[in-house]
GROMACS .gro file of C-alpha atoms in nm:
model
  141
    1MET     CA    1  -0.005   0.002   0.008
    2ARG     CA    2   0.171   0.349  -0.112
    3PHE     CA    3   0.079   0.615   0.121
    4MET     CA    4   0.187   0.983   0.096
    5MET     CA    5   0.272   1.193   0.373
    6ILE     CA    6   0.199   1.561   0.321
    7VAL     CA    7   0.391   1.771   0.515
    8LYS     CA    8   0.195   2.153   0.497
    9ALA     CA    9   0.312   2.476   0.458
   10ASN     CA   10   0.320   2.777   0.746
   11LYS     CA   11   0.394   3.114   0.757
   12ASP     CA   12   0.791   3.029   0.713
   13SER     CA   13   0.812   2.786   0.491
   14GLU     CA   14   0.590   3.047   0.249
   15ALA     CA   15   0.852   3.276   0.294
   16GLY     CA   16   1.117   3.063   0.219
   17LYS     CA   17   1.270   3.095   0.559
   18MET     CA   18   1.496   2.761   0.525
   19PRO     CA   19   1.488   2.460   0.805
   20SER     CA   20   1.775   2.487   1.046
   21GLU     CA   21   2.063   2.239   1.123
   22GLU     CA   22   1.902   2.105   1.354
   23LEU     CA   23   1.546   1.983   1.210
   24LEU     CA   24   1.767   1.878   0.873
   25ALA     CA   25   1.957   1.688   1.068
   26ALA     CA   26   1.621   1.515   1.220
   27MET     CA   27   1.526   1.512   0.909
   28ALA     CA   28   1.823   1.347   0.742
   29LYS     CA   29   1.800   1.052   1.028
   30TYR     CA   30   1.423   0.986   0.965
   31ASN     CA   31   1.483   0.960   0.591
   32ASP     CA   32   1.765   0.670   0.650
   33GLU     CA   33   1.552   0.516   0.895
   34LEU     CA   34   1.298   0.463   0.573
   35VAL     CA   35   1.540   0.385   0.366
   36LYS     CA   36   1.721   0.125   0.591
   37ALA     CA   37   1.287  -0.038   0.622
   38GLY     CA   38   1.242  -0.046   0.303
   39VAL     CA   39   0.943   0.188   0.278
   40LEU     CA   40   1.065   0.464   0.144
   41VAL     CA   41   0.935   0.546  -0.254
   42ASP     CA   42   0.974   0.945  -0.270
   43LEU     CA   43   1.029   1.232  -0.086
   44ALA     CA   44   1.095   1.609  -0.111
   45GLY     CA   45   1.084   1.951   0.002
   46LEU     CA   46   0.880   2.170  -0.195
   47GLN     CA   47   0.941   2.562  -0.279
   48SER     CA   48   0.705   2.854  -0.198
   49SER     CA   49   0.377   2.895  -0.357
   50ALA     CA   50   0.504   3.207  -0.473
   51LYS     CA   51   0.743   3.007  -0.725
   52GLY     CA   52   0.405   2.788  -0.797
   53PHE     CA   53   0.117   2.835  -1.000
   54ARG     CA   54  -0.202   2.681  -1.063
   55VAL     CA   55  -0.338   2.552  -1.400
   56ARG     CA   56  -0.739   2.609  -1.382
   57PHE     CA   57  -1.026   2.385  -1.561
   58SER     CA   58  -1.328   2.629  -1.673
   59GLY     CA   59  -1.514   2.345  -1.958
   60ASN     CA   60  -1.293   2.383  -2.237
   61LYS     CA   61  -1.077   2.644  -2.088
   62THR     CA   62  -0.788   2.669  -1.914
   63SER     CA   63  -0.639   2.972  -1.745
   64VAL     CA   64  -0.284   3.020  -1.505
   65ILE     CA   65  -0.274   3.157  -1.177
   66ASP     CA   66   0.038   3.196  -1.030
   67GLY     CA   67   0.138   3.235  -0.648
   68PRO     CA   68   0.136   3.264  -0.380
   69PHE     CA   69  -0.199   3.156  -0.277
   70ALA     CA   70  -0.368   3.273   0.058
   71GLU     CA   71  -0.512   2.996   0.268
   72THR     CA   72  -0.124   2.910   0.408
   73ARG     CA   73  -0.301   2.580   0.574
   74GLU     CA   74  -0.423   2.437   0.273
   75LEU     CA   75  -0.061   2.438   0.058
   76ILE     CA   76   0.197   2.162   0.069
   77ALA     CA   77   0.594   2.230   0.254
   78GLY     CA   78   0.702   1.854   0.122
   79PHE     CA   79   0.624   1.529   0.106
   80TRP     CA   80   0.675   1.168   0.137
   81ILE     CA   81   0.565   0.866  -0.039
   82ILE     CA   82   0.621   0.545   0.138
   83ASN     CA   83   0.502   0.145   0.060
   84VAL     CA   84   0.416  -0.023   0.388
   85LYS     CA   85   0.192  -0.340   0.482
   86SER     CA   86  -0.117  -0.123   0.639
   87ARG     CA   87  -0.247   0.209   0.715
   88GLN     CA   88  -0.121   0.121   1.104
   89GLU     CA   89   0.230   0.076   0.953
   90ALA     CA   90   0.163   0.448   0.789
   91VAL     CA   91   0.020   0.545   1.084
   92ASP     CA   92   0.295   0.454   1.279
   93TRP     CA   93   0.604   0.606   1.009
   94ALA     CA   94   0.388   0.996   1.063
   95ARG     CA   95   0.429   0.946   1.371
   96LYS     CA   96   0.770   0.940   1.374
   97VAL     CA   97   0.810   1.250   1.199
   98PRO     CA   98   1.042   1.557   1.380
   99ALA     CA   99   0.790   1.769   1.390
  100PRO     CA  100   0.847   1.925   0.994
  101HIS     CA  101   0.799   2.365   1.095
  102GLY     CA  102   1.048   2.278   1.470
  103SER     CA  103   0.959   2.154   1.799
  104ASN     CA  104   0.825   2.470   1.882
  105GLU     CA  105   0.613   2.513   1.609
  106GLU     CA  106   0.266   2.333   1.528
  107SER     CA  107   0.264   2.145   1.276
  108GLU     CA  108   0.044   1.879   1.058
  109ILE     CA  109   0.077   1.614   0.855
  110GLU     CA  110  -0.201   1.486   0.627
  111ILE     CA  111  -0.162   1.120   0.480
  112ARG     CA  112  -0.331   0.982   0.150
  113GLN     CA  113  -0.382   0.664   0.032
  114PHE     CA  114  -0.260   0.558  -0.342
  115PHE     CA  115  -0.548   0.505  -0.625
  116GLU     CA  116  -0.331   0.129  -0.722
  117LEU     CA  117  -0.447  -0.008  -1.077
  118GLU     CA  118  -0.600  -0.294  -0.866
  119ASP     CA  119  -0.868  -0.095  -0.693
  120PHE     CA  120  -1.049   0.004  -1.065
  121ALA     CA  121  -1.248  -0.285  -1.249
  122PRO     CA  122  -1.089  -0.393  -1.578
  123SER     CA  123  -1.083  -0.167  -1.876
  124GLU     CA  124  -0.898  -0.092  -2.170
  125ALA     CA  125  -0.831   0.243  -2.003
  126ILE     CA  126  -0.659   0.037  -1.722
  127ASP     CA  127  -0.491  -0.166  -1.970
  128HIS     CA  128  -0.363   0.104  -2.104
  129HIS     CA  129  -0.268   0.262  -1.732
  130LYS     CA  130  -0.056  -0.126  -1.692
  131GLU     CA  131   0.104  -0.061  -2.004
  132VAL     CA  132   0.258   0.266  -1.915
  133GLY     CA  133   0.326   0.184  -1.565
  134LYS     CA  134   0.573  -0.103  -1.737
  135LYS     CA  135   0.744   0.151  -1.952
  136LEU     CA  136   0.825   0.368  -1.612
  137ALA     CA  137   0.974   0.090  -1.457
  138ALA     CA  138   1.169  -0.050  -1.761
  139GLY     CA  139   1.277   0.335  -1.734
  140LYS     CA  140   1.418   0.329  -1.418
  141GLN     CA  141   1.609  -0.004  -1.462
   0.00000   0.00000   0.00000
């Protein structure tokens, strides 16, 4: 089961303030634990929404809205993707994350489970997605 652990942004991450050396060291140790356990798929920190944009779809039209975006609590500062055996294992890993914005700041991590192709009924479109997945996997080797 794949899960994304999403670190919610705060005013400092949106201002482009870099994490302290202490927090970076704690995150490195945590990331090493994920690697040693064989559950880490990917991870990244994200730059502030000031450097981002959104593409809005309305009917057949699209528009681009440049950041920054106002609702800091709804923005993402970083993420981990983990592959674990159960929801409880994902919860256990999330509880071990060092406080993303430091121990003196309130932080939140949202955990979301991925859809897997096996969750969908068989169809021609799903077969196509499986083929794309095979091509992606072959490219990583």
